[in-house]
Amino acid sequence: MSKQIPEVPYKTYLTEDELPKAWYNLRADMKSKPAPLLNPATKQPMTAAELEAVFCSELVSQELDNDTALIPIPGEILDFYKMYRPSPLVRAYFLEKALDTPAKIYYKFEGNNTSGSHKLNSAIAQAYYAKKQGLKGVTTETGAGQWGTALSMACAYVGLDCRVYMVKISYEQKPFRREVMRVYGASVTPSPSMETAVGRAILAAHPGTGGSLGCAISEAVEDAVSHEGYRYVLGSVLNQVLLHQSVLGLEAKAALDKLGVKPDVIIGCAGGGSNLGGLIAPFMGEKLRGEADYRFLAVEPASCPSLTRGRFAYDFCDTGHVCPLAKMYTLGSDFIPSPNHAGGLRYHGMSPVLSELRHQGLLEARAYEQTSVFAAAELFARAEGTLPAPESSHAIKGAIDEALRCRETGEEKTILFGLTGTGYFDLKAYEQFHSGTMTDFIPDDAALEAGFASLP
Ligand SMILES: *Cc1c(COP(=O)(O)O)cnc(C)c1O
């Protein structure tokens, strides 16, 4: 066996004492802040009072706080984190060997909990603040189902009703994910549904539609605002979600500091931007403060290329246009990735924080076609053992390409990437890949123009 693990550890864990006790708010160190959310009717910045009709109060204050760098994590949330954190920082020795690269590759693995992804980090925070406010329950949307699962777990823990609108095509294709949510007591409705006015309108206009995230968001928001004691929660995109996900980057940085290692490039997949925003936060903070330099790379699907081909503009966050406007890289709220797209990361927009960083030239972005992403996923699975989620595999593909470049140049770069979750519920997509029925699709400029036409 040539695959021996050298002197430094394969996995690095923090002790409980070393876990972060505060979230890091990257906005505090941004000289040019992300643009505020706007009220779609008045085009004025959303006030806290307006936002509190939809979101929990404490989360609204986190959403609007551009100045406080460190926000203490409440003890109850720290306790919950202890059930599945710290997550390991892994040195991908076996992948390095397989690639024959001089690069050193590390990944932060977030798949070690039942929800199977990083989304639990924010779900517990949002459920905790909702419960603390005395609410009865929360509503949300879920696409592939990871966010809905994470929120169900968090709501079961704090004792809160959880109503999930699940994109209909996923509801039908991923019945197991739906059942996991029901184990934790959530009610799961396929979207679009007849339960909301916006759902009924979308069904009337598009009978037989498989639904979309943007449409499920509209239904979940309508459900929350029309029921006493309910609020809406969202698993990505928003500033508050990136704030909670900073635990990811803080843990990764503390573990690397313990090893005396400084990454050259930090890579994450980008759907709405929460894992990437969380992972890069403390590193980007150092860069913004002039203390250190890093490269940051976002990886997205070529079939939903918001950061690489989108417009930086104010747009609706949802298809039904009930949410505030956000300034972000967007493909337009009418944009829906082609039906052959199986790799996740299908949201039309991107976190305003990441969008602003991209606009300032601080964040690189790259798009890959899905067959190349699944090929990278398999290479990774065979080398490192873990079955990755298709979403995470975009970051794997990005890291592999960086490492292969090092093989050509001989550079011994250190690469850190986020392995956001496991792929056990994505085997339909792997099946398509194996049977050769998976195809690539890159929208042409005319298709993107059609999406941009829906910009307000
Ligand atoms: C939701 C999800 C993503 C993408 O969401 P971001 O907000 O961009 O992080 C990536 N990986 C996994 C496993 C997910 O569940």
Short mmCIF file of C-alpha atoms and ligand atoms in Angstrom, two decimals:
data_model
loop_
_atom_site.label_atom_id
_atom_site.label_comp_id
_atom_site.label_asym_id
_atom_site.label_seq_id
_atom_site.Cartn_x
_atom_site.Cartn_y
_atom_site.Cartn_z
CA MET A 1 0.00 0.00 0.00
CA SER A 2 1.48 3.29 -1.05
CA LYS A 3 -1.41 5.24 0.43
CA GLN A 4 0.14 5.92 3.82
CA ILE A 5 -0.90 8.87 5.86
CA PRO A 6 2.11 11.09 6.55
CA GLU A 7 3.07 12.73 9.82
CA VAL A 8 0.30 15.38 10.05
CA PRO A 9 -3.24 14.23 10.89
CA TYR A 10 -5.82 13.08 8.36
CA LYS A 11 -8.63 14.64 10.35
CA THR A 12 -8.44 17.62 12.67
CA TYR A 13 -11.18 18.21 15.24
CA LEU A 14 -11.49 21.12 17.61
CA THR A 15 -12.18 20.36 21.27
CA GLU A 16 -15.49 21.58 22.72
CA ASP A 17 -13.60 24.43 24.39
CA GLU A 18 -12.17 25.54 21.06
CA LEU A 19 -15.55 25.79 19.30
CA PRO A 20 -16.55 29.31 18.21
CA LYS A 21 -18.67 31.11 20.83
CA ALA A 22 -19.74 33.94 18.52
CA TRP A 23 -20.76 34.18 14.88
CA TYR A 24 -18.64 36.46 12.72
CA ASN A 25 -20.49 39.10 10.71
CA LEU A 26 -18.36 39.78 7.63
CA ARG A 27 -20.43 42.86 6.75
CA ALA A 28 -18.78 44.69 9.66
CA ASP A 29 -15.46 44.59 7.79
CA MET A 30 -16.86 45.41 4.34
CA LYS A 31 -16.17 49.01 3.39
CA SER A 32 -18.84 48.91 0.73
CA LYS A 33 -21.83 47.16 2.35
CA PRO A 34 -24.27 44.87 0.54
CA ALA A 35 -27.22 46.87 -0.81
CA PRO A 36 -30.31 46.89 1.43
CA LEU A 37 -33.46 44.88 0.71
CA LEU A 38 -36.11 47.09 -0.91
CA ASN A 39 -39.86 47.14 -0.49
CA PRO A 40 -41.14 46.15 -3.97
CA ALA A 41 -44.06 48.62 -3.75
CA THR A 42 -42.24 51.75 -2.54
CA LYS A 43 -38.66 50.87 -3.68
CA GLN A 44 -37.49 52.15 -0.28
CA PRO A 45 -35.21 50.09 2.01
CA MET A 46 -37.25 47.60 4.04
CA THR A 47 -37.67 48.80 7.61
CA ALA A 48 -37.36 46.47 10.58
CA ALA A 49 -41.11 46.82 11.17
CA GLU A 50 -41.90 45.74 7.62
CA LEU A 51 -39.53 42.79 7.81
CA GLU A 52 -40.97 41.69 11.15
CA ALA A 53 -44.31 40.95 9.47
CA VAL A 54 -42.53 38.08 7.72
CA PHE A 55 -39.43 37.23 9.78
CA CYS A 56 -38.68 36.79 13.52
CA SER A 57 -37.59 40.00 15.26
CA GLU A 58 -34.14 38.86 16.39
CA LEU A 59 -33.39 37.55 12.90
CA VAL A 60 -34.48 40.89 11.42
CA SER A 61 -32.00 42.71 13.63
CA GLN A 62 -29.25 40.30 12.50
CA GLU A 63 -30.33 40.83 8.91
CA LEU A 64 -29.98 44.61 9.18
CA ASP A 65 -26.83 44.68 11.34
CA ASN A 66 -23.93 45.75 9.12
CA ASP A 67 -21.69 46.83 12.00
CA THR A 68 -21.39 44.26 14.82
CA ALA A 69 -18.48 41.98 13.99
CA LEU A 70 -19.06 39.31 16.64
CA ILE A 71 -22.54 38.19 17.66
CA PRO A 72 -22.54 35.79 20.64
CA ILE A 73 -24.11 32.38 19.95
CA PRO A 74 -26.81 31.71 22.59
CA GLY A 75 -25.98 28.84 24.97
CA GLU A 76 -28.95 26.73 23.80
CA ILE A 77 -27.68 26.87 20.21
CA LEU A 78 -24.13 26.04 21.35
CA ASP A 79 -25.60 22.98 23.10
CA PHE A 80 -27.38 21.89 19.93
CA TYR A 81 -24.21 22.45 17.89
CA LYS A 82 -22.44 20.04 20.27
CA MET A 83 -24.65 17.19 18.99
CA TYR A 84 -22.92 17.30 15.61
CA ARG A 85 -20.10 19.83 15.80
CA PRO A 86 -17.22 20.31 15.44
CA SER A 87 -17.24 18.92 11.93
CA PRO A 88 -13.91 17.49 10.82
CA LEU A 89 -11.33 19.32 8.76
CA VAL A 90 -9.92 16.61 6.53
CA ARG A 91 -6.60 16.55 4.68
CA ALA A 92 -7.47 14.85 1.39
CA TYR A 93 -4.28 12.76 1.20
CA PHE A 94 -5.91 10.04 -0.85
CA LEU A 95 -7.31 12.49 -3.37
CA GLU A 96 -3.92 14.21 -3.61
CA LYS A 97 -2.36 10.80 -4.35
CA ALA A 98 -5.00 9.99 -6.94
CA LEU A 99 -4.32 13.31 -8.67
CA ASP A 100 -0.55 13.03 -8.27
CA THR A 101 -0.47 16.68 -7.30
CA PRO A 102 1.97 18.62 -5.14
CA ALA A 103 -1.01 20.67 -3.91
CA LYS A 104 -2.23 20.16 -0.36
CA ILE A 105 -5.99 19.76 -0.25
CA TYR A 106 -8.16 20.22 2.83
CA TYR A 107 -11.92 20.02 3.09
CA LYS A 108 -14.42 20.89 5.78
CA PHE A 109 -17.02 18.12 5.91
CA GLU A 110 -20.57 19.11 6.88
CA GLY A 111 -22.37 15.87 6.03
CA ASN A 112 -22.05 14.31 9.51
CA ASN A 113 -25.60 14.92 10.70
CA THR A 114 -28.95 13.37 9.77
CA SER A 115 -29.97 16.30 7.55
CA GLY A 116 -26.77 15.56 5.65
CA SER A 117 -25.66 19.13 5.07
CA HIS A 118 -24.45 22.41 6.56
CA LYS A 119 -28.02 23.77 6.61
CA LEU A 120 -28.57 22.66 10.21
CA ASN A 121 -26.18 25.42 11.38
CA SER A 122 -28.72 28.10 10.46
CA ALA A 123 -31.88 26.02 10.96
CA ILE A 124 -31.28 25.70 14.70
CA ALA A 125 -30.57 29.42 15.04
CA GLN A 126 -33.75 30.38 13.19
CA ALA A 127 -35.91 27.88 15.09
CA TYR A 128 -34.43 29.02 18.42
CA TYR A 129 -35.23 32.71 17.83
CA ALA A 130 -38.74 31.87 16.60
CA LYS A 131 -39.43 29.86 19.73
CA LYS A 132 -37.95 32.58 21.94
CA GLN A 133 -40.34 35.07 20.37
CA GLY A 134 -43.24 32.85 21.45
CA LEU A 135 -44.28 31.86 17.92
CA LYS A 136 -46.29 28.73 17.18
CA GLY A 137 -44.45 27.73 14.05
CA VAL A 138 -42.49 28.55 10.93
CA THR A 139 -43.01 28.01 7.22
CA THR A 140 -40.41 27.48 4.57
CA GLU A 141 -39.70 26.08 1.13
CA THR A 142 -37.35 23.29 0.22
CA GLY A 143 -36.02 22.18 -3.14
CA ALA A 144 -34.02 18.99 -2.96
CA GLY A 145 -35.06 18.71 0.69
CA GLN A 146 -31.92 19.34 2.74
CA TRP A 147 -33.13 22.64 4.15
CA GLY A 148 -36.59 21.27 4.96
CA THR A 149 -34.98 18.33 6.75
CA ALA A 150 -32.61 20.55 8.71
CA LEU A 151 -35.44 22.86 9.74
CA SER A 152 -37.65 19.92 10.77
CA MET A 153 -34.90 18.63 13.04
CA ALA A 154 -34.38 22.05 14.58
CA CYS A 155 -38.13 22.62 15.09
CA ALA A 156 -38.56 19.20 16.72
CA TYR A 157 -35.74 20.11 19.11
CA VAL A 158 -37.15 23.48 20.21
CA GLY A 159 -40.84 22.44 20.00
CA LEU A 160 -42.13 24.45 17.05
CA ASP A 161 -44.60 23.58 14.28
CA CYS A 162 -42.86 23.33 10.89
CA ARG A 163 -44.69 23.69 7.55
CA VAL A 164 -42.59 22.91 4.47
CA TYR A 165 -43.50 23.66 0.84
CA MET A 166 -41.48 21.23 -1.21
CA VAL A 167 -40.90 21.77 -4.94
CA LYS A 168 -43.34 19.26 -6.47
CA ILE A 169 -40.87 17.50 -8.71
CA SER A 170 -38.56 16.84 -5.74
CA TYR A 171 -41.55 15.79 -3.61
CA GLU A 172 -42.32 13.13 -6.19
CA GLN A 173 -38.72 12.14 -6.92
CA LYS A 174 -37.43 12.20 -3.34
CA PRO A 175 -40.12 10.54 -1.21
CA PHE A 176 -37.50 9.42 1.33
CA ARG A 177 -36.44 12.96 2.04
CA ARG A 178 -40.10 13.85 2.62
CA GLU A 179 -40.44 10.97 5.06
CA VAL A 180 -37.41 12.11 7.05
CA MET A 181 -39.08 15.49 7.50
CA ARG A 182 -42.23 13.77 8.73
CA VAL A 183 -40.18 11.74 11.23
CA TYR A 184 -39.32 15.11 12.80
CA GLY A 185 -42.97 16.17 12.78
CA ALA A 186 -43.03 18.60 9.85
CA SER A 187 -45.96 18.84 7.45
CA VAL A 188 -44.81 18.69 3.84
CA THR A 189 -46.88 20.10 0.95
CA PRO A 190 -45.93 19.73 -2.73
CA SER A 191 -45.61 23.16 -4.37
CA PRO A 192 -47.37 24.68 -6.25
CA SER A 193 -50.37 23.72 -4.13
CA MET A 194 -54.04 24.68 -3.87
CA GLU A 195 -53.42 25.86 -0.28
CA THR A 196 -52.30 29.37 -1.17
CA ALA A 197 -53.59 32.05 -3.56
CA VAL A 198 -50.18 32.29 -5.22
CA GLY A 199 -50.04 28.49 -5.64
CA ARG A 200 -53.52 28.41 -7.17
CA ALA A 201 -52.57 31.23 -9.59
CA ILE A 202 -49.38 29.46 -10.68
CA LEU A 203 -51.28 26.18 -11.19
CA ALA A 204 -53.91 27.97 -13.26
CA ALA A 205 -51.24 29.52 -15.47
CA HIS A 206 -49.00 26.40 -15.65
CA PRO A 207 -51.05 23.25 -15.03
CA GLY A 208 -48.81 20.23 -14.55
CA THR A 209 -45.74 22.30 -13.57
CA GLY A 210 -43.13 20.57 -11.40
CA GLY A 211 -42.72 23.79 -9.45
CA SER A 212 -39.64 25.82 -8.60
CA LEU A 213 -37.89 27.18 -5.54
CA GLY A 214 -39.07 30.70 -6.33
CA CYS A 215 -42.65 29.49 -6.42
CA ALA A 216 -42.38 27.48 -3.18
CA ILE A 217 -40.92 30.57 -1.45
CA SER A 218 -43.98 32.60 -2.47
CA GLU A 219 -46.31 29.95 -1.03
CA ALA A 220 -44.39 29.65 2.24
CA VAL A 221 -44.37 33.43 2.71
CA GLU A 222 -48.10 33.68 2.04
CA ASP A 223 -48.79 30.86 4.50
CA ALA A 224 -46.73 32.61 7.22
CA VAL A 225 -48.23 36.07 6.84
CA SER A 226 -51.79 34.72 6.73
CA HIS A 227 -51.50 32.66 9.95
CA GLU A 228 -51.27 34.17 13.42
CA GLY A 229 -48.10 33.13 15.28
CA TYR A 230 -46.20 32.00 12.20
CA ARG A 231 -43.16 33.45 10.48
CA TYR A 232 -41.23 32.54 7.36
CA VAL A 233 -37.65 31.29 7.47
CA LEU A 234 -35.17 30.87 4.61
CA GLY A 235 -32.19 28.53 4.38
CA SER A 236 -29.82 30.55 2.22
CA VAL A 237 -29.26 33.91 0.46
CA LEU A 238 -30.07 36.16 3.44
CA ASN A 239 -27.40 37.98 5.46
CA GLN A 240 -28.54 36.24 8.69
CA VAL A 241 -27.99 32.80 7.13
CA LEU A 242 -24.43 33.67 6.09
CA LEU A 243 -23.89 34.94 9.63
CA HIS A 244 -24.94 31.60 11.18
CA GLN A 245 -22.89 29.66 8.63
CA SER A 246 -19.77 31.54 9.74
CA VAL A 247 -19.29 28.70 12.29
CA LEU A 248 -18.10 26.70 9.32
CA GLY A 249 -15.31 29.10 8.42
CA LEU A 250 -14.43 29.89 12.04
CA GLU A 251 -13.99 26.18 12.83
CA ALA A 252 -12.03 25.57 9.64
CA LYS A 253 -9.73 28.51 10.35
CA ALA A 254 -9.17 27.51 13.99
CA ALA A 255 -8.28 23.95 12.90
CA LEU A 256 -5.89 25.20 10.20
CA ASP A 257 -4.32 27.61 12.70
CA LYS A 258 -3.75 24.64 15.04
CA LEU A 259 -1.91 22.91 12.20
CA GLY A 260 -0.01 26.08 11.30
CA VAL A 261 -1.45 25.99 7.79
CA LYS A 262 -2.58 28.94 5.70
CA PRO A 263 -4.68 28.19 2.59
CA ASP A 264 -3.88 29.92 -0.70
CA VAL A 265 -7.29 29.41 -2.23
CA ILE A 266 -10.69 28.75 -0.64
CA ILE A 267 -13.36 27.12 -2.77
CA GLY A 268 -17.07 26.53 -2.28
CA CYS A 269 -20.13 25.64 -4.29
CA ALA A 270 -22.65 28.44 -4.62
CA GLY A 271 -26.42 28.01 -4.77
CA GLY A 272 -27.76 30.88 -2.67
CA GLY A 273 -24.32 31.44 -1.19
CA SER A 274 -24.67 30.38 2.45
CA ASN A 275 -21.98 27.71 2.78
CA LEU A 276 -19.50 29.66 0.68
CA GLY A 277 -20.26 32.88 2.56
CA GLY A 278 -19.81 31.07 5.88
CA LEU A 279 -16.65 29.26 4.89
CA ILE A 280 -14.82 32.28 3.53
CA ALA A 281 -16.05 34.76 6.18
CA PRO A 282 -13.08 34.85 8.62
CA PHE A 283 -10.54 34.59 5.79
CA MET A 284 -12.23 37.33 3.77
CA GLY A 285 -12.33 39.41 6.97
CA GLU A 286 -8.54 39.15 7.23
CA LYS A 287 -8.21 40.12 3.60
CA LEU A 288 -10.52 43.13 3.97
CA ARG A 289 -8.60 44.27 7.05
CA GLY A 290 -5.32 43.92 5.15
CA GLU A 291 -3.99 41.20 7.48
CA ALA A 292 -3.61 38.35 4.99
CA ASP A 293 -4.27 37.50 1.37
CA TYR A 294 -6.27 34.62 -0.08
CA ARG A 295 -8.02 33.73 -3.34
CA PHE A 296 -11.71 32.91 -3.12
CA LEU A 297 -13.53 30.83 -5.73
CA ALA A 298 -17.26 30.23 -6.14
CA VAL A 299 -18.32 27.25 -8.26
CA GLU A 300 -21.75 27.03 -9.84
CA PRO A 301 -23.56 24.90 -12.44
CA ALA A 302 -23.25 26.01 -16.06
CA SER A 303 -27.01 25.51 -16.37
CA CYS A 304 -27.77 28.06 -13.61
CA PRO A 305 -24.87 30.53 -13.91
CA SER A 306 -25.91 33.52 -11.77
CA LEU A 307 -22.39 34.63 -10.73
CA THR A 308 -20.66 34.00 -14.05
CA ARG A 309 -23.34 35.20 -16.47
CA GLY A 310 -26.01 36.96 -14.37
CA ARG A 311 -26.72 40.67 -13.97
CA PHE A 312 -25.86 42.59 -10.79
CA ALA A 313 -29.24 44.20 -10.23
CA TYR A 314 -32.21 44.50 -7.90
CA ASP A 315 -34.49 41.51 -8.42
CA PHE A 316 -37.32 39.61 -6.84
CA CYS A 317 -36.27 36.74 -4.58
CA ASP A 318 -39.31 34.66 -5.58
CA THR A 319 -41.52 33.90 -8.58
CA GLY A 320 -44.69 35.25 -6.98
CA HIS A 321 -43.01 38.60 -6.18
CA VAL A 322 -44.19 38.68 -2.57
CA CYS A 323 -40.65 38.99 -1.12
CA PRO A 324 -38.47 42.12 -0.89
CA LEU A 325 -36.13 43.04 -3.74
CA ALA A 326 -32.48 42.12 -3.26
CA LYS A 327 -29.49 43.52 -5.16
CA MET A 328 -27.62 40.49 -6.37
CA TYR A 329 -26.20 38.60 -9.30
CA THR A 330 -29.35 37.17 -10.83
CA LEU A 331 -30.72 35.39 -13.88
CA GLY A 332 -34.18 36.92 -13.32
CA SER A 333 -36.91 35.48 -11.09
CA ASP A 334 -38.57 33.80 -14.10
CA PHE A 335 -35.43 31.82 -14.86
CA ILE A 336 -35.81 28.07 -14.25
CA PRO A 337 -32.88 25.77 -15.03
CA SER A 338 -33.45 23.25 -17.81
CA PRO A 339 -35.30 20.10 -16.65
CA ASN A 340 -32.27 17.87 -17.33
CA HIS A 341 -30.34 19.67 -14.59
CA ALA A 342 -29.87 17.20 -11.70
CA GLY A 343 -27.01 18.80 -9.82
CA GLY A 344 -28.80 21.17 -7.41
CA LEU A 345 -27.79 24.83 -6.94
CA ARG A 346 -30.77 25.93 -9.01
CA TYR A 347 -31.67 29.29 -7.42
CA HIS A 348 -31.88 32.24 -9.85
CA GLY A 349 -30.11 34.73 -7.55
CA MET A 350 -27.19 34.91 -5.10
CA SER A 351 -26.53 36.23 -1.60
CA PRO A 352 -26.22 40.05 -1.64
CA VAL A 353 -23.04 39.78 0.49
CA LEU A 354 -21.33 37.47 -2.00
CA SER A 355 -22.72 39.49 -4.91
CA GLU A 356 -21.16 42.66 -3.50
CA LEU A 357 -17.81 40.88 -2.97
CA ARG A 358 -17.95 39.56 -6.52
CA HIS A 359 -18.79 43.06 -7.79
CA GLN A 360 -15.72 44.40 -5.96
CA GLY A 361 -13.53 41.77 -7.64
CA LEU A 362 -12.85 39.92 -4.39
CA LEU A 363 -14.54 36.66 -5.39
CA GLU A 364 -13.74 34.61 -8.50
CA ALA A 365 -16.44 32.47 -10.05
CA ARG A 366 -16.43 29.46 -12.35
CA ALA A 367 -19.22 27.34 -13.87
CA TYR A 368 -19.07 23.63 -14.69
CA GLU A 369 -21.31 21.31 -16.68
CA GLN A 370 -22.97 18.60 -14.65
CA THR A 371 -21.35 15.52 -16.22
CA SER A 372 -17.91 16.91 -15.33
CA VAL A 373 -19.18 17.57 -11.79
CA PHE A 374 -20.41 13.99 -11.36
CA ALA A 375 -17.13 12.64 -12.76
CA ALA A 376 -15.33 14.68 -10.09
CA ALA A 377 -17.76 13.36 -7.47
CA GLU A 378 -16.90 9.76 -8.36
CA LEU A 379 -13.19 10.38 -8.41
CA PHE A 380 -13.55 11.89 -4.94
CA ALA A 381 -15.78 9.08 -3.61
CA ARG A 382 -13.37 6.40 -4.80
CA ALA A 383 -10.33 8.19 -3.34
CA GLU A 384 -11.69 9.60 -0.08
CA GLY A 385 -14.57 7.24 0.67
CA THR A 386 -17.34 9.77 1.23
CA LEU A 387 -20.29 9.88 -1.21
CA PRO A 388 -20.63 13.61 -1.92
CA ALA A 389 -23.82 15.56 -2.64
CA PRO A 390 -24.01 16.83 -6.24
CA GLU A 391 -24.02 20.40 -4.90
CA SER A 392 -20.80 19.82 -2.96
CA SER A 393 -19.27 18.14 -5.98
CA HIS A 394 -19.08 21.49 -7.76
CA ALA A 395 -16.55 22.55 -5.11
CA ILE A 396 -14.76 19.20 -5.49
CA LYS A 397 -14.47 19.81 -9.24
CA GLY A 398 -13.09 23.30 -8.59
CA ALA A 399 -10.54 21.95 -6.10
CA ILE A 400 -9.47 19.14 -8.44
CA ASP A 401 -8.89 21.59 -11.27
CA GLU A 402 -6.78 23.83 -9.02
CA ALA A 403 -4.77 20.79 -7.89
CA LEU A 404 -4.23 19.62 -11.47
CA ARG A 405 -2.96 23.07 -12.37
CA CYS A 406 -0.44 22.70 -9.53
CA ARG A 407 0.65 19.39 -11.06
CA GLU A 408 1.47 21.26 -14.27
CA THR A 409 3.25 24.17 -12.62
CA GLY A 410 4.79 22.25 -9.70
CA GLU A 411 3.34 24.75 -7.22
CA GLU A 412 2.63 23.37 -3.74
CA LYS A 413 -0.50 25.40 -3.15
CA THR A 414 -2.80 24.78 -0.22
CA ILE A 415 -6.44 24.41 -1.20
CA LEU A 416 -9.40 24.49 1.20
CA PHE A 417 -12.87 23.57 0.02
CA GLY A 418 -16.28 23.03 1.59
CA LEU A 419 -17.73 19.53 1.34
CA THR A 420 -21.25 20.59 2.23
CA GLY A 421 -23.03 17.25 2.35
CA THR A 422 -23.60 13.65 1.43
CA GLY A 423 -25.36 12.30 -1.64
CA TYR A 424 -27.48 9.38 -0.37
CA PHE A 425 -30.71 11.02 -1.52
CA ASP A 426 -29.25 11.98 -4.89
CA LEU A 427 -28.81 8.50 -6.29
CA LYS A 428 -31.32 9.14 -9.07
CA ALA A 429 -28.90 11.72 -10.42
CA TYR A 430 -25.97 9.33 -10.01
CA GLU A 431 -28.05 6.70 -11.83
CA GLN A 432 -28.51 9.10 -14.77
CA PHE A 433 -24.78 9.69 -14.79
CA HIS A 434 -24.01 5.96 -14.82
CA SER A 435 -26.58 5.03 -17.42
CA GLY A 436 -25.34 7.77 -19.73
CA THR A 437 -28.68 9.57 -19.79
CA MET A 438 -27.29 12.64 -18.00
CA THR A 439 -26.82 15.47 -20.45
CA ASP A 440 -25.25 18.90 -20.20
CA PHE A 441 -27.13 22.05 -20.96
CA ILE A 442 -25.78 25.55 -21.20
CA PRO A 443 -28.46 28.20 -21.69
CA ASP A 444 -27.72 30.39 -24.70
CA ASP A 445 -27.74 34.17 -24.49
CA ALA A 446 -31.32 34.33 -25.76
CA ALA A 447 -32.49 32.09 -22.89
CA LEU A 448 -30.70 34.34 -20.39
CA GLU A 449 -32.20 37.47 -22.01
CA ALA A 450 -35.65 35.99 -21.44
CA GLY A 451 -34.84 35.69 -17.74
CA PHE A 452 -33.38 39.22 -17.57
CA ALA A 453 -36.63 40.51 -19.11
CA SER A 454 -38.32 39.61 -15.79
CA LEU A 455 -36.05 41.98 -13.83
CA PRO A 456 -38.06 44.79 -12.22
C1 LIG B 1 -28.35 23.72 0.01
C2 LIG B 1 -27.07 23.10 -0.25
C3 LIG B 1 -26.06 23.78 -0.97
C4 LIG B 1 -26.23 25.15 -1.57
O1 LIG B 1 -26.67 26.16 -0.74
P1 LIG B 1 -25.77 27.41 -0.36
O2 LIG B 1 -26.70 28.30 0.36
O3 LIG B 1 -25.24 28.00 -1.62
O4 LIG B 1 -24.70 26.90 0.51
C5 LIG B 1 -24.85 23.15 -1.14
N1 LIG B 1 -24.64 21.91 -0.69
C6 LIG B 1 -25.58 21.23 -0.02
C7 LIG B 1 -25.26 19.84 0.44
C8 LIG B 1 -26.82 21.80 0.22
O5 LIG B 1 -27.74 21.12 0.90
#
